[in-house]
Protein backbone atom coordinates (compact mmCIF):
# COMPACT_ATOMS: atom_id res chain seq x y z
CA UNK A 1 0.00 0.00 0.00
CA UNK A 2 2.76 2.44 0.98
CA UNK A 3 4.71 1.56 -2.17
CA UNK A 4 1.75 2.43 -4.44
CA UNK A 5 1.22 5.76 -2.63
CA UNK A 6 4.89 6.65 -3.03
CA UNK A 7 4.87 5.67 -6.71
CA UNK A 8 1.72 7.72 -7.30
CA UNK A 9 3.27 10.74 -5.55
CA UNK A 10 6.44 10.42 -7.64
CA UNK A 11 4.42 10.17 -10.84
CA UNK A 12 2.37 13.29 -9.98
CA UNK A 13 5.53 15.21 -9.07
CA UNK A 14 7.21 14.23 -12.34
CA UNK A 15 4.14 15.30 -14.34
CA UNK A 16 4.17 18.69 -12.62
CA UNK A 17 7.84 19.08 -13.47
CA UNK A 18 7.25 18.22 -17.13
CA UNK A 19 4.18 20.49 -17.43
CA UNK A 20 6.13 23.48 -16.07
CA UNK A 21 8.53 23.41 -19.01
CA UNK A 22 8.57 26.78 -20.73
CA UNK A 23 7.94 26.98 -24.46
CA UNK A 24 11.18 27.57 -26.38
CA UNK A 25 10.14 27.81 -30.02
CA UNK A 26 7.08 27.99 -32.24
CA UNK A 27 7.01 26.31 -35.67
CA UNK A 28 7.28 28.76 -38.56
CA UNK A 29 4.14 27.41 -40.25
CA UNK A 30 1.80 28.49 -37.43
CA UNK A 31 -0.61 31.31 -38.25
CA UNK A 32 -1.07 34.29 -35.96
CA UNK A 33 -4.45 32.91 -34.85
CA UNK A 34 -2.90 29.54 -33.99
CA UNK A 35 -0.12 31.15 -31.97
CA UNK A 36 -2.56 33.42 -30.14
CA UNK A 37 -4.66 30.35 -29.32
CA UNK A 38 -1.53 28.63 -28.01
CA UNK A 39 -0.88 31.67 -25.81
CA UNK A 40 -4.42 31.61 -24.48
CA UNK A 41 -4.05 27.91 -23.66
CA UNK A 42 -0.84 28.67 -21.76
CA UNK A 43 -2.59 31.45 -19.84
CA UNK A 44 -5.35 28.99 -18.94
CA UNK A 45 -2.68 26.68 -17.51
CA UNK A 46 -0.96 29.51 -15.64
CA UNK A 47 2.18 29.34 -17.81
CA UNK A 48 2.58 33.08 -18.34
CA UNK A 49 6.15 32.88 -19.64
CA UNK A 50 5.11 30.65 -22.52
CA UNK A 51 2.05 32.81 -23.20
CA UNK A 52 4.23 35.92 -23.30
CA UNK A 53 6.57 34.13 -25.70
CA UNK A 54 3.61 33.29 -27.97
CA UNK A 55 2.29 36.85 -28.09
CA UNK A 56 5.77 38.29 -28.62
CA UNK A 57 6.27 35.84 -31.47
CA UNK A 58 3.02 36.97 -33.08
CA UNK A 59 4.16 40.58 -32.86
CA UNK A 60 7.56 39.70 -34.31
CA UNK A 61 6.15 37.64 -37.20
CA UNK A 62 2.89 39.40 -38.00
CA UNK A 63 3.14 42.78 -36.25
CA UNK A 64 3.03 44.79 -39.45
CA UNK A 65 -0.69 44.00 -39.65
CA UNK A 66 -2.33 46.54 -37.28
CA UNK A 67 -5.24 44.24 -36.37
CA UNK A 68 -2.95 41.37 -35.43
CA UNK A 69 -0.58 43.70 -33.57
CA UNK A 70 -3.42 45.14 -31.48
CA UNK A 71 -4.79 41.69 -30.64
CA UNK A 72 -1.38 40.36 -29.59
CA UNK A 73 -0.59 43.47 -27.52
CA UNK A 74 -3.96 43.22 -25.78
CA UNK A 75 -3.32 39.56 -24.96
CA UNK A 76 0.14 40.46 -23.70
CA UNK A 77 -1.41 43.13 -21.47
CA UNK A 78 -3.74 40.49 -20.03
CA UNK A 79 -0.71 38.35 -19.16
CA UNK A 80 0.89 41.29 -17.35
CA UNK A 81 -2.37 41.95 -15.52
CA UNK A 82 -2.59 38.30 -14.42
CA UNK A 83 1.00 38.50 -13.18
CA UNK A 84 0.17 41.73 -11.30
CA UNK A 85 2.75 43.62 -13.35
CA UNK A 86 0.44 46.60 -13.36
CA UNK A 87 2.91 49.07 -14.82
CA UNK A 88 3.50 46.86 -17.88
CA UNK A 89 -0.21 46.08 -18.21
CA UNK A 90 -1.17 49.75 -18.05
CA UNK A 91 1.50 50.74 -20.54
CA UNK A 92 0.43 48.00 -22.95
CA UNK A 93 -3.27 48.83 -22.74
CA UNK A 94 -2.68 52.57 -23.15
CA UNK A 95 -0.46 51.85 -26.18
CA UNK A 96 -3.36 49.96 -27.78
CA UNK A 97 -5.74 52.81 -26.95
CA UNK A 98 -3.31 55.29 -28.55
CA UNK A 99 -3.32 53.16 -31.70
CA UNK A 100 -7.11 53.46 -31.76
CA UNK A 101 -6.80 57.23 -31.50
CA UNK A 102 -4.59 57.24 -34.60
CA UNK A 103 -6.06 54.41 -36.72
CA UNK A 104 -9.47 53.76 -35.16
CA UNK A 105 -11.52 52.63 -38.13
CA UNK A 106 -8.78 50.42 -39.57
CA UNK A 107 -8.81 47.92 -36.69
CA UNK A 108 -11.55 45.93 -34.90
CA UNK A 109 -13.20 48.00 -32.19
CA UNK A 110 -13.52 45.23 -29.61
CA UNK A 111 -10.00 45.62 -28.25
CA UNK A 112 -10.55 49.29 -27.43
CA UNK A 113 -13.41 48.34 -25.14
CA UNK A 114 -11.50 45.35 -23.72
CA UNK A 115 -8.47 47.53 -22.95
CA UNK A 116 -10.64 50.02 -21.07
CA UNK A 117 -12.22 47.19 -19.08
CA UNK A 118 -8.78 45.73 -18.35
CA UNK A 119 -7.38 49.07 -17.18
CA UNK A 120 -10.27 49.26 -14.71
CA UNK A 121 -9.19 45.89 -13.30
CA UNK A 122 -5.93 47.41 -12.09
CA UNK A 123 -6.31 48.22 -8.37
CA UNK A 124 -7.37 51.86 -7.94
CA UNK A 125 -4.35 52.85 -5.87
CA UNK A 126 -1.96 51.44 -8.49
CA UNK A 127 -3.93 53.06 -11.28
CA UNK A 128 -3.62 56.47 -9.61
CA UNK A 129 0.16 56.02 -9.37
CA UNK A 130 0.41 54.94 -13.01
CA UNK A 131 -1.61 57.88 -14.31
CA UNK A 132 0.78 60.43 -12.75
PDB file of C-alpha atoms in Angstrom:
ATOM      1  CA  UNK A   1       0.000   0.000   0.000  1.00  0.00           C
ATOM      2  CA  UNK A   2       2.764   2.439   0.976  1.00  0.00           C
ATOM      3  CA  UNK A   3       4.706   1.562  -2.166  1.00  0.00           C
ATOM      4  CA  UNK A   4       1.747   2.433  -4.441  1.00  0.00           C
ATOM      5  CA  UNK A   5       1.217   5.765  -2.634  1.00  0.00           C
ATOM      6  CA  UNK A   6       4.892   6.651  -3.033  1.00  0.00           C
ATOM      7  CA  UNK A   7       4.872   5.670  -6.709  1.00  0.00           C
ATOM      8  CA  UNK A   8       1.724   7.719  -7.299  1.00  0.00           C
ATOM      9  CA  UNK A   9       3.274  10.737  -5.555  1.00  0.00           C
ATOM     10  CA  UNK A  10       6.444  10.420  -7.639  1.00  0.00           C
ATOM     11  CA  UNK A  11       4.415  10.174 -10.841  1.00  0.00           C
ATOM     12  CA  UNK A  12       2.369  13.290  -9.983  1.00  0.00           C
ATOM     13  CA  UNK A  13       5.531  15.206  -9.067  1.00  0.00           C
ATOM     14  CA  UNK A  14       7.213  14.232 -12.339  1.00  0.00           C
ATOM     15  CA  UNK A  15       4.141  15.301 -14.338  1.00  0.00           C
ATOM     16  CA  UNK A  16       4.167  18.689 -12.625  1.00  0.00           C
ATOM     17  CA  UNK A  17       7.840  19.081 -13.472  1.00  0.00           C
ATOM     18  CA  UNK A  18       7.248  18.222 -17.133  1.00  0.00           C
ATOM     19  CA  UNK A  19       4.184  20.488 -17.427  1.00  0.00           C
ATOM     20  CA  UNK A  20       6.133  23.484 -16.074  1.00  0.00           C
ATOM     21  CA  UNK A  21       8.534  23.413 -19.010  1.00  0.00           C
ATOM     22  CA  UNK A  22       8.565  26.785 -20.728  1.00  0.00           C
ATOM     23  CA  UNK A  23       7.944  26.984 -24.465  1.00  0.00           C
ATOM     24  CA  UNK A  24      11.184  27.572 -26.380  1.00  0.00           C
ATOM     25  CA  UNK A  25      10.135  27.812 -30.023  1.00  0.00           C
ATOM     26  CA  UNK A  26       7.080  27.989 -32.245  1.00  0.00           C
ATOM     27  CA  UNK A  27       7.008  26.310 -35.669  1.00  0.00           C
ATOM     28  CA  UNK A  28       7.281  28.756 -38.559  1.00  0.00           C
ATOM     29  CA  UNK A  29       4.141  27.414 -40.251  1.00  0.00           C
ATOM     30  CA  UNK A  30       1.805  28.485 -37.427  1.00  0.00           C
ATOM     31  CA  UNK A  31      -0.614  31.315 -38.251  1.00  0.00           C
ATOM     32  CA  UNK A  32      -1.072  34.293 -35.965  1.00  0.00           C
ATOM     33  CA  UNK A  33      -4.453  32.908 -34.851  1.00  0.00           C
ATOM     34  CA  UNK A  34      -2.898  29.545 -33.992  1.00  0.00           C
ATOM     35  CA  UNK A  35      -0.124  31.153 -31.973  1.00  0.00           C
ATOM     36  CA  UNK A  36      -2.562  33.422 -30.138  1.00  0.00           C
ATOM     37  CA  UNK A  37      -4.658  30.350 -29.320  1.00  0.00           C
ATOM     38  CA  UNK A  38      -1.529  28.631 -28.010  1.00  0.00           C
ATOM     39  CA  UNK A  39      -0.878  31.669 -25.811  1.00  0.00           C
ATOM     40  CA  UNK A  40      -4.423  31.612 -24.478  1.00  0.00           C
ATOM     41  CA  UNK A  41      -4.046  27.910 -23.664  1.00  0.00           C
ATOM     42  CA  UNK A  42      -0.841  28.671 -21.756  1.00  0.00           C
ATOM     43  CA  UNK A  43      -2.589  31.449 -19.839  1.00  0.00           C
ATOM     44  CA  UNK A  44      -5.347  28.989 -18.942  1.00  0.00           C
ATOM     45  CA  UNK A  45      -2.681  26.684 -17.512  1.00  0.00           C
ATOM     46  CA  UNK A  46      -0.959  29.511 -15.637  1.00  0.00           C
ATOM     47  CA  UNK A  47       2.179  29.345 -17.807  1.00  0.00           C
ATOM     48  CA  UNK A  48       2.584  33.082 -18.336  1.00  0.00           C
ATOM     49  CA  UNK A  49       6.151  32.882 -19.644  1.00  0.00           C
ATOM     50  CA  UNK A  50       5.110  30.651 -22.520  1.00  0.00           C
ATOM     51  CA  UNK A  51       2.046  32.811 -23.202  1.00  0.00           C
ATOM     52  CA  UNK A  52       4.229  35.923 -23.301  1.00  0.00           C
ATOM     53  CA  UNK A  53       6.565  34.129 -25.703  1.00  0.00           C
ATOM     54  CA  UNK A  54       3.609  33.287 -27.971  1.00  0.00           C
ATOM     55  CA  UNK A  55       2.292  36.847 -28.089  1.00  0.00           C
ATOM     56  CA  UNK A  56       5.766  38.293 -28.620  1.00  0.00           C
ATOM     57  CA  UNK A  57       6.274  35.837 -31.472  1.00  0.00           C
ATOM     58  CA  UNK A  58       3.020  36.969 -33.083  1.00  0.00           C
ATOM     59  CA  UNK A  59       4.163  40.584 -32.862  1.00  0.00           C
ATOM     60  CA  UNK A  60       7.556  39.696 -34.311  1.00  0.00           C
ATOM     61  CA  UNK A  61       6.154  37.643 -37.201  1.00  0.00           C
ATOM     62  CA  UNK A  62       2.887  39.399 -37.996  1.00  0.00           C
ATOM     63  CA  UNK A  63       3.143  42.778 -36.248  1.00  0.00           C
ATOM     64  CA  UNK A  64       3.035  44.794 -39.452  1.00  0.00           C
ATOM     65  CA  UNK A  65      -0.686  43.996 -39.653  1.00  0.00           C
ATOM     66  CA  UNK A  66      -2.329  46.544 -37.281  1.00  0.00           C
ATOM     67  CA  UNK A  67      -5.243  44.235 -36.372  1.00  0.00           C
ATOM     68  CA  UNK A  68      -2.953  41.371 -35.427  1.00  0.00           C
ATOM     69  CA  UNK A  69      -0.582  43.697 -33.568  1.00  0.00           C
ATOM     70  CA  UNK A  70      -3.425  45.138 -31.481  1.00  0.00           C
ATOM     71  CA  UNK A  71      -4.789  41.685 -30.644  1.00  0.00           C
ATOM     72  CA  UNK A  72      -1.376  40.358 -29.594  1.00  0.00           C
ATOM     73  CA  UNK A  73      -0.587  43.473 -27.524  1.00  0.00           C
ATOM     74  CA  UNK A  74      -3.956  43.220 -25.782  1.00  0.00           C
ATOM     75  CA  UNK A  75      -3.322  39.557 -24.955  1.00  0.00           C
ATOM     76  CA  UNK A  76       0.142  40.460 -23.697  1.00  0.00           C
ATOM     77  CA  UNK A  77      -1.412  43.127 -21.469  1.00  0.00           C
ATOM     78  CA  UNK A  78      -3.735  40.487 -20.032  1.00  0.00           C
ATOM     79  CA  UNK A  79      -0.708  38.347 -19.160  1.00  0.00           C
ATOM     80  CA  UNK A  80       0.894  41.294 -17.347  1.00  0.00           C
ATOM     81  CA  UNK A  81      -2.372  41.947 -15.523  1.00  0.00           C
ATOM     82  CA  UNK A  82      -2.591  38.302 -14.420  1.00  0.00           C
ATOM     83  CA  UNK A  83       0.999  38.504 -13.178  1.00  0.00           C
ATOM     84  CA  UNK A  84       0.171  41.730 -11.304  1.00  0.00           C
ATOM     85  CA  UNK A  85       2.755  43.618 -13.352  1.00  0.00           C
ATOM     86  CA  UNK A  86       0.444  46.596 -13.356  1.00  0.00           C
ATOM     87  CA  UNK A  87       2.911  49.065 -14.825  1.00  0.00           C
ATOM     88  CA  UNK A  88       3.503  46.863 -17.883  1.00  0.00           C
ATOM     89  CA  UNK A  89      -0.209  46.079 -18.211  1.00  0.00           C
ATOM     90  CA  UNK A  90      -1.173  49.749 -18.050  1.00  0.00           C
ATOM     91  CA  UNK A  91       1.501  50.740 -20.541  1.00  0.00           C
ATOM     92  CA  UNK A  92       0.434  47.997 -22.953  1.00  0.00           C
ATOM     93  CA  UNK A  93      -3.274  48.828 -22.738  1.00  0.00           C
ATOM     94  CA  UNK A  94      -2.681  52.566 -23.154  1.00  0.00           C
ATOM     95  CA  UNK A  95      -0.464  51.854 -26.181  1.00  0.00           C
ATOM     96  CA  UNK A  96      -3.355  49.963 -27.780  1.00  0.00           C
ATOM     97  CA  UNK A  97      -5.744  52.815 -26.954  1.00  0.00           C
ATOM     98  CA  UNK A  98      -3.306  55.294 -28.550  1.00  0.00           C
ATOM     99  CA  UNK A  99      -3.321  53.163 -31.695  1.00  0.00           C
ATOM    100  CA  UNK A 100      -7.113  53.464 -31.763  1.00  0.00           C
ATOM    101  CA  UNK A 101      -6.798  57.232 -31.498  1.00  0.00           C
ATOM    102  CA  UNK A 102      -4.593  57.237 -34.599  1.00  0.00           C
ATOM    103  CA  UNK A 103      -6.055  54.413 -36.724  1.00  0.00           C
ATOM    104  CA  UNK A 104      -9.472  53.760 -35.161  1.00  0.00           C
ATOM    105  CA  UNK A 105     -11.518  52.625 -38.128  1.00  0.00           C
ATOM    106  CA  UNK A 106      -8.780  50.417 -39.575  1.00  0.00           C
ATOM    107  CA  UNK A 107      -8.810  47.918 -36.690  1.00  0.00           C
ATOM    108  CA  UNK A 108     -11.553  45.934 -34.898  1.00  0.00           C
ATOM    109  CA  UNK A 109     -13.204  48.004 -32.187  1.00  0.00           C
ATOM    110  CA  UNK A 110     -13.523  45.227 -29.607  1.00  0.00           C
ATOM    111  CA  UNK A 111      -9.999  45.620 -28.246  1.00  0.00           C
ATOM    112  CA  UNK A 112     -10.547  49.288 -27.434  1.00  0.00           C
ATOM    113  CA  UNK A 113     -13.410  48.337 -25.140  1.00  0.00           C
ATOM    114  CA  UNK A 114     -11.501  45.354 -23.719  1.00  0.00           C
ATOM    115  CA  UNK A 115      -8.470  47.528 -22.947  1.00  0.00           C
ATOM    116  CA  UNK A 116     -10.641  50.025 -21.069  1.00  0.00           C
ATOM    117  CA  UNK A 117     -12.222  47.185 -19.085  1.00  0.00           C
ATOM    118  CA  UNK A 118      -8.777  45.729 -18.348  1.00  0.00           C
ATOM    119  CA  UNK A 119      -7.382  49.074 -17.176  1.00  0.00           C
ATOM    120  CA  UNK A 120     -10.266  49.265 -14.715  1.00  0.00           C
ATOM    121  CA  UNK A 121      -9.195  45.886 -13.305  1.00  0.00           C
ATOM    122  CA  UNK A 122      -5.930  47.406 -12.090  1.00  0.00           C
ATOM    123  CA  UNK A 123      -6.308  48.217  -8.373  1.00  0.00           C
ATOM    124  CA  UNK A 124      -7.369  51.864  -7.936  1.00  0.00           C
ATOM    125  CA  UNK A 125      -4.352  52.846  -5.867  1.00  0.00           C
ATOM    126  CA  UNK A 126      -1.959  51.437  -8.487  1.00  0.00           C
ATOM    127  CA  UNK A 127      -3.925  53.058 -11.283  1.00  0.00           C
ATOM    128  CA  UNK A 128      -3.615  56.471  -9.614  1.00  0.00           C
ATOM    129  CA  UNK A 129       0.161  56.023  -9.365  1.00  0.00           C
ATOM    130  CA  UNK A 130       0.406  54.937 -13.014  1.00  0.00           C
ATOM    131  CA  UNK A 131      -1.608  57.884 -14.307  1.00  0.00           C
ATOM    132  CA  UNK A 132       0.780  60.427 -12.748  1.00  0.00           C
TER     133      UNK A 132
END
